[in-house]
Amino acid sequence: QVQLVESGGGLVQAGGSLRLSCAASGRTFSIYHMNWFRQAPGKEREFVAAISASGYMTKYADSVKGRFFISRDNAKNTMYLQMNSLKPEDTAVYYCAANTRFGVKEYDYWGQGTQVTVSS
């Protein structure tokens, strides 16, 4: 069993930066691939970024490439999402999720989400 807790959300002006964290409980964090998703009001949840269990592979949605950077520290059981050059359209609740098959749309655990609001 893995519990995921996101933090780091908040209100930021357009062009600003935020770093989200996803802290995992348990000793098996390092075997899971980790993912970020987001859901804006009235919209479906969408994929943002993924990182493999080892950290060697990453994947990004086209909308965030070059602006967002995913990383992880397995010693700290934590994953991060560095968000730069934020835009109002990045406003959403951001969720982290864990799965065991990289790139496969099946997820074993989800966090509760953290709100990111970007003002224009």
mmCIF file with all atom_site columns, C-alpha atoms in Angstrom:
data_model
loop_
_atom_site.group_PDB
_atom_site.id
_atom_site.type_symbol
_atom_site.label_atom_id
_atom_site.label_alt_id
_atom_site.label_comp_id
_atom_site.label_asym_id
_atom_site.label_entity_id
_atom_site.label_seq_id
_atom_site.pdbx_PDB_ins_code
_atom_site.Cartn_x
_atom_site.Cartn_y
_atom_site.Cartn_z
_atom_site.occupancy
_atom_site.B_iso_or_equiv
_atom_site.pdbx_formal_charge
_atom_site.auth_seq_id
_atom_site.auth_comp_id
_atom_site.auth_asym_id
_atom_site.auth_atom_id
_atom_site.pdbx_PDB_model_num
ATOM 1   C CA . GLN A 1 1   ? 0.000   0.000  0.000   1.00 0.00 ? 1   GLN A CA 1
ATOM 2   C CA . VAL A 1 2   ? 1.257   3.456  -0.901  1.00 0.00 ? 2   VAL A CA 1
ATOM 3   C CA . GLN A 1 3   ? -0.189  6.756  0.240   1.00 0.00 ? 3   GLN A CA 1
ATOM 4   C CA . LEU A 1 4   ? 0.571   9.851  -1.778  1.00 0.00 ? 4   LEU A CA 1
ATOM 5   C CA . VAL A 1 5   ? 0.367   13.421 -0.492  1.00 0.00 ? 5   VAL A CA 1
ATOM 6   C CA . GLU A 1 6   ? 0.825   16.434 -2.750  1.00 0.00 ? 6   GLU A CA 1
ATOM 7   C CA . SER A 1 7   ? 1.959   19.843 -1.549  1.00 0.00 ? 7   SER A CA 1
ATOM 8   C CA . GLY A 1 8   ? 3.362   23.084 -2.900  1.00 0.00 ? 8   GLY A CA 1
ATOM 9   C CA . GLY A 1 9   ? 0.347   24.446 -4.690  1.00 0.00 ? 9   GLY A CA 1
ATOM 10  C CA . GLY A 1 10  ? -0.766  28.035 -4.367  1.00 0.00 ? 10  GLY A CA 1
ATOM 11  C CA . LEU A 1 11  ? -1.468  31.297 -6.130  1.00 0.00 ? 11  LEU A CA 1
ATOM 12  C CA . VAL A 1 12  ? 1.141   32.697 -8.497  1.00 0.00 ? 12  VAL A CA 1
ATOM 13  C CA . GLN A 1 13  ? 1.213   35.364 -11.184 1.00 0.00 ? 13  GLN A CA 1
ATOM 14  C CA . ALA A 1 14  ? 1.608   34.458 -14.825 1.00 0.00 ? 14  ALA A CA 1
ATOM 15  C CA . GLY A 1 15  ? 5.255   33.946 -15.653 1.00 0.00 ? 15  GLY A CA 1
ATOM 16  C CA . GLY A 1 16  ? 6.046   32.777 -12.161 1.00 0.00 ? 16  GLY A CA 1
ATOM 17  C CA . SER A 1 17  ? 7.182   29.406 -10.846 1.00 0.00 ? 17  SER A CA 1
ATOM 18  C CA . LEU A 1 18  ? 6.046   26.789 -8.364  1.00 0.00 ? 18  LEU A CA 1
ATOM 19  C CA . ARG A 1 19  ? 7.440   23.470 -7.264  1.00 0.00 ? 19  ARG A CA 1
ATOM 20  C CA . LEU A 1 20  ? 5.022   20.716 -6.361  1.00 0.00 ? 20  LEU A CA 1
ATOM 21  C CA . SER A 1 21  ? 5.979   17.762 -4.216  1.00 0.00 ? 21  SER A CA 1
ATOM 22  C CA . CYS A 1 22  ? 4.433   14.333 -3.925  1.00 0.00 ? 22  CYS A CA 1
ATOM 23  C CA . ALA A 1 23  ? 5.474   12.482 -0.784  1.00 0.00 ? 23  ALA A CA 1
ATOM 24  C CA . ALA A 1 24  ? 4.926   8.737  -0.625  1.00 0.00 ? 24  ALA A CA 1
ATOM 25  C CA . SER A 1 25  ? 4.570   6.522  2.403   1.00 0.00 ? 25  SER A CA 1
ATOM 26  C CA . GLY A 1 26  ? 5.922   3.026  2.565   1.00 0.00 ? 26  GLY A CA 1
ATOM 27  C CA . ARG A 1 27  ? 9.206   1.489  1.562   1.00 0.00 ? 27  ARG A CA 1
ATOM 28  C CA . THR A 1 28  ? 8.333   0.594  -2.014  1.00 0.00 ? 28  THR A CA 1
ATOM 29  C CA . PHE A 1 29  ? 8.326   4.048  -3.586  1.00 0.00 ? 29  PHE A CA 1
ATOM 30  C CA . SER A 1 30  ? 11.353  3.248  -5.727  1.00 0.00 ? 30  SER A CA 1
ATOM 31  C CA . ILE A 1 31  ? 9.579   0.470  -7.632  1.00 0.00 ? 31  ILE A CA 1
ATOM 32  C CA . TYR A 1 32  ? 6.786   2.732  -8.874  1.00 0.00 ? 32  TYR A CA 1
ATOM 33  C CA . HIS A 1 33  ? 6.726   4.933  -11.900 1.00 0.00 ? 33  HIS A CA 1
ATOM 34  C CA . MET A 1 34  ? 5.276   8.274  -10.928 1.00 0.00 ? 34  MET A CA 1
ATOM 35  C CA . ASN A 1 35  ? 2.995   10.653 -12.754 1.00 0.00 ? 35  ASN A CA 1
ATOM 36  C CA . TRP A 1 36  ? 1.463   14.117 -12.525 1.00 0.00 ? 36  TRP A CA 1
ATOM 37  C CA . PHE A 1 37  ? -2.019  14.882 -13.739 1.00 0.00 ? 37  PHE A CA 1
ATOM 38  C CA . ARG A 1 38  ? -4.164  17.977 -13.531 1.00 0.00 ? 38  ARG A CA 1
ATOM 39  C CA . GLN A 1 39  ? -7.826  18.800 -13.719 1.00 0.00 ? 39  GLN A CA 1
ATOM 40  C CA . ALA A 1 40  ? -9.195  22.246 -14.389 1.00 0.00 ? 40  ALA A CA 1
ATOM 41  C CA . PRO A 1 41  ? -12.790 23.199 -13.514 1.00 0.00 ? 41  PRO A CA 1
ATOM 42  C CA . GLY A 1 42  ? -15.206 21.766 -16.041 1.00 0.00 ? 42  GLY A CA 1
ATOM 43  C CA . LYS A 1 43  ? -12.498 19.816 -17.833 1.00 0.00 ? 43  LYS A CA 1
ATOM 44  C CA . GLU A 1 44  ? -11.342 16.224 -17.838 1.00 0.00 ? 44  GLU A CA 1
ATOM 45  C CA . ARG A 1 45  ? -8.257  15.176 -15.968 1.00 0.00 ? 45  ARG A CA 1
ATOM 46  C CA . GLU A 1 46  ? -5.204  15.333 -18.203 1.00 0.00 ? 46  GLU A CA 1
ATOM 47  C CA . PHE A 1 47  ? -1.733  13.858 -18.123 1.00 0.00 ? 47  PHE A CA 1
ATOM 48  C CA . VAL A 1 48  ? 1.088   16.285 -17.353 1.00 0.00 ? 48  VAL A CA 1
ATOM 49  C CA . ALA A 1 49  ? 4.312   14.336 -16.852 1.00 0.00 ? 49  ALA A CA 1
ATOM 50  C CA . ALA A 1 50  ? 5.733   10.958 -15.882 1.00 0.00 ? 50  ALA A CA 1
ATOM 51  C CA . ILE A 1 51  ? 9.021   9.656  -14.546 1.00 0.00 ? 51  ILE A CA 1
ATOM 52  C CA . SER A 1 52  ? 10.229  6.075  -14.457 1.00 0.00 ? 52  SER A CA 1
ATOM 53  C CA . ALA A 1 53  ? 11.039  4.282  -11.214 1.00 0.00 ? 53  ALA A CA 1
ATOM 54  C CA . SER A 1 54  ? 14.763  4.801  -11.752 1.00 0.00 ? 54  SER A CA 1
ATOM 55  C CA . GLY A 1 55  ? 14.314  8.391  -12.836 1.00 0.00 ? 55  GLY A CA 1
ATOM 56  C CA . TYR A 1 56  ? 16.051  7.797  -16.167 1.00 0.00 ? 56  TYR A CA 1
ATOM 57  C CA . MET A 1 57  ? 12.967  8.159  -18.351 1.00 0.00 ? 57  MET A CA 1
ATOM 58  C CA . THR A 1 58  ? 10.578  11.090 -18.414 1.00 0.00 ? 58  THR A CA 1
ATOM 59  C CA . LYS A 1 59  ? 7.581   12.016 -20.497 1.00 0.00 ? 59  LYS A CA 1
ATOM 60  C CA . TYR A 1 60  ? 5.684   15.287 -20.831 1.00 0.00 ? 60  TYR A CA 1
ATOM 61  C CA . ALA A 1 61  ? 2.469   16.570 -22.291 1.00 0.00 ? 61  ALA A CA 1
ATOM 62  C CA . ASP A 1 62  ? 3.086   18.890 -25.216 1.00 0.00 ? 62  ASP A CA 1
ATOM 63  C CA . SER A 1 63  ? 1.428   21.740 -23.354 1.00 0.00 ? 63  SER A CA 1
ATOM 64  C CA . VAL A 1 64  ? 4.106   21.765 -20.645 1.00 0.00 ? 64  VAL A CA 1
ATOM 65  C CA . LYS A 1 65  ? 7.263   20.696 -22.506 1.00 0.00 ? 65  LYS A CA 1
ATOM 66  C CA . GLY A 1 66  ? 10.120  23.062 -21.862 1.00 0.00 ? 66  GLY A CA 1
ATOM 67  C CA . ARG A 1 67  ? 8.318   24.693 -18.925 1.00 0.00 ? 67  ARG A CA 1
ATOM 68  C CA . PHE A 1 68  ? 7.701   21.862 -16.455 1.00 0.00 ? 68  PHE A CA 1
ATOM 69  C CA . PHE A 1 69  ? 10.313  19.432 -15.172 1.00 0.00 ? 69  PHE A CA 1
ATOM 70  C CA . ILE A 1 70  ? 9.624   16.220 -13.287 1.00 0.00 ? 70  ILE A CA 1
ATOM 71  C CA . SER A 1 71  ? 12.125  14.649 -10.918 1.00 0.00 ? 71  SER A CA 1
ATOM 72  C CA . ARG A 1 72  ? 12.270  12.274 -7.988  1.00 0.00 ? 72  ARG A CA 1
ATOM 73  C CA . ASP A 1 73  ? 14.385  11.495 -4.965  1.00 0.00 ? 73  ASP A CA 1
ATOM 74  C CA . ASN A 1 74  ? 13.930  7.838  -4.067  1.00 0.00 ? 74  ASN A CA 1
ATOM 75  C CA . ALA A 1 75  ? 15.902  8.271  -0.855  1.00 0.00 ? 75  ALA A CA 1
ATOM 76  C CA . LYS A 1 76  ? 13.282  10.784 0.271   1.00 0.00 ? 76  LYS A CA 1
ATOM 77  C CA . ASN A 1 77  ? 10.287  8.932  -1.199  1.00 0.00 ? 77  ASN A CA 1
ATOM 78  C CA . THR A 1 78  ? 9.371   12.135 -2.997  1.00 0.00 ? 78  THR A CA 1
ATOM 79  C CA . MET A 1 79  ? 8.605   13.255 -6.512  1.00 0.00 ? 79  MET A CA 1
ATOM 80  C CA . TYR A 1 80  ? 8.659   16.844 -7.724  1.00 0.00 ? 80  TYR A CA 1
ATOM 81  C CA . LEU A 1 81  ? 7.218   18.969 -10.483 1.00 0.00 ? 81  LEU A CA 1
ATOM 82  C CA . GLN A 1 82  ? 9.066   22.210 -11.161 1.00 0.00 ? 82  GLN A CA 1
ATOM 83  C CA . MET A 1 83  ? 6.700   24.505 -13.021 1.00 0.00 ? 83  MET A CA 1
ATOM 84  C CA . ASN A 1 84  ? 8.164   27.567 -14.732 1.00 0.00 ? 84  ASN A CA 1
ATOM 85  C CA . SER A 1 85  ? 6.711   30.250 -16.980 1.00 0.00 ? 85  SER A CA 1
ATOM 86  C CA . LEU A 1 86  ? 3.274   29.496 -15.616 1.00 0.00 ? 86  LEU A CA 1
ATOM 87  C CA . LYS A 1 87  ? 0.232   30.508 -17.624 1.00 0.00 ? 87  LYS A CA 1
ATOM 88  C CA . PRO A 1 88  ? -3.376  31.069 -16.526 1.00 0.00 ? 88  PRO A CA 1
ATOM 89  C CA . GLU A 1 89  ? -4.309  27.898 -18.429 1.00 0.00 ? 89  GLU A CA 1
ATOM 90  C CA . ASP A 1 90  ? -2.106  25.920 -16.040 1.00 0.00 ? 90  ASP A CA 1
ATOM 91  C CA . THR A 1 91  ? -4.651  26.617 -13.298 1.00 0.00 ? 91  THR A CA 1
ATOM 92  C CA . ALA A 1 92  ? -5.926  23.268 -12.030 1.00 0.00 ? 92  ALA A CA 1
ATOM 93  C CA . VAL A 1 93  ? -5.834  20.764 -9.222  1.00 0.00 ? 93  VAL A CA 1
ATOM 94  C CA . TYR A 1 94  ? -2.640  18.774 -9.639  1.00 0.00 ? 94  TYR A CA 1
ATOM 95  C CA . TYR A 1 95  ? -2.563  15.107 -8.682  1.00 0.00 ? 95  TYR A CA 1
ATOM 96  C CA . CYS A 1 96  ? 0.235   12.588 -8.418  1.00 0.00 ? 96  CYS A CA 1
ATOM 97  C CA . ALA A 1 97  ? -0.261  8.945  -9.256  1.00 0.00 ? 97  ALA A CA 1
ATOM 98  C CA . ALA A 1 98  ? 1.815   5.789  -9.059  1.00 0.00 ? 98  ALA A CA 1
ATOM 99  C CA . ASN A 1 99  ? 1.860   2.842  -11.430 1.00 0.00 ? 99  ASN A CA 1
ATOM 100 C CA . THR A 1 100 ? 3.959   -0.177 -12.235 1.00 0.00 ? 100 THR A CA 1
ATOM 101 C CA . ARG A 1 101 ? 4.064   0.057  -16.033 1.00 0.00 ? 101 ARG A CA 1
ATOM 102 C CA . PHE A 1 102 ? 5.615   3.173  -17.520 1.00 0.00 ? 102 PHE A CA 1
ATOM 103 C CA . GLY A 1 103 ? 3.469   4.772  -20.168 1.00 0.00 ? 103 GLY A CA 1
ATOM 104 C CA . VAL A 1 104 ? 0.507   2.502  -19.540 1.00 0.00 ? 104 VAL A CA 1
ATOM 105 C CA . LYS A 1 105 ? -2.674  4.272  -18.507 1.00 0.00 ? 105 LYS A CA 1
ATOM 106 C CA . GLU A 1 106 ? -3.351  2.226  -15.417 1.00 0.00 ? 106 GLU A CA 1
ATOM 107 C CA . TYR A 1 107 ? -2.655  3.738  -12.045 1.00 0.00 ? 107 TYR A CA 1
ATOM 108 C CA . ASP A 1 108 ? -2.483  2.029  -8.696  1.00 0.00 ? 108 ASP A CA 1
ATOM 109 C CA . TYR A 1 109 ? -2.470  4.954  -6.279  1.00 0.00 ? 109 TYR A CA 1
ATOM 110 C CA . TRP A 1 110 ? -3.555  8.591  -6.348  1.00 0.00 ? 110 TRP A CA 1
ATOM 111 C CA . GLY A 1 111 ? -3.000  11.564 -4.112  1.00 0.00 ? 111 GLY A CA 1
ATOM 112 C CA . GLN A 1 112 ? -5.687  13.990 -2.986  1.00 0.00 ? 112 GLN A CA 1
ATOM 113 C CA . GLY A 1 113 ? -4.478  16.879 -5.125  1.00 0.00 ? 113 GLY A CA 1
ATOM 114 C CA . THR A 1 114 ? -3.101  20.365 -4.617  1.00 0.00 ? 114 THR A CA 1
ATOM 115 C CA . GLN A 1 115 ? -4.560  23.535 -6.133  1.00 0.00 ? 115 GLN A CA 1
ATOM 116 C CA . VAL A 1 116 ? -2.481  25.670 -8.464  1.00 0.00 ? 116 VAL A CA 1
ATOM 117 C CA . THR A 1 117 ? -3.919  29.027 -9.494  1.00 0.00 ? 117 THR A CA 1
ATOM 118 C CA . VAL A 1 118 ? -2.160  31.269 -11.991 1.00 0.00 ? 118 VAL A CA 1
ATOM 119 C CA . SER A 1 119 ? -3.408  34.836 -12.223 1.00 0.00 ? 119 SER A CA 1
ATOM 120 C CA . SER A 1 120 ? -3.081  36.917 -15.354 1.00 0.00 ? 120 SER A CA 1
#
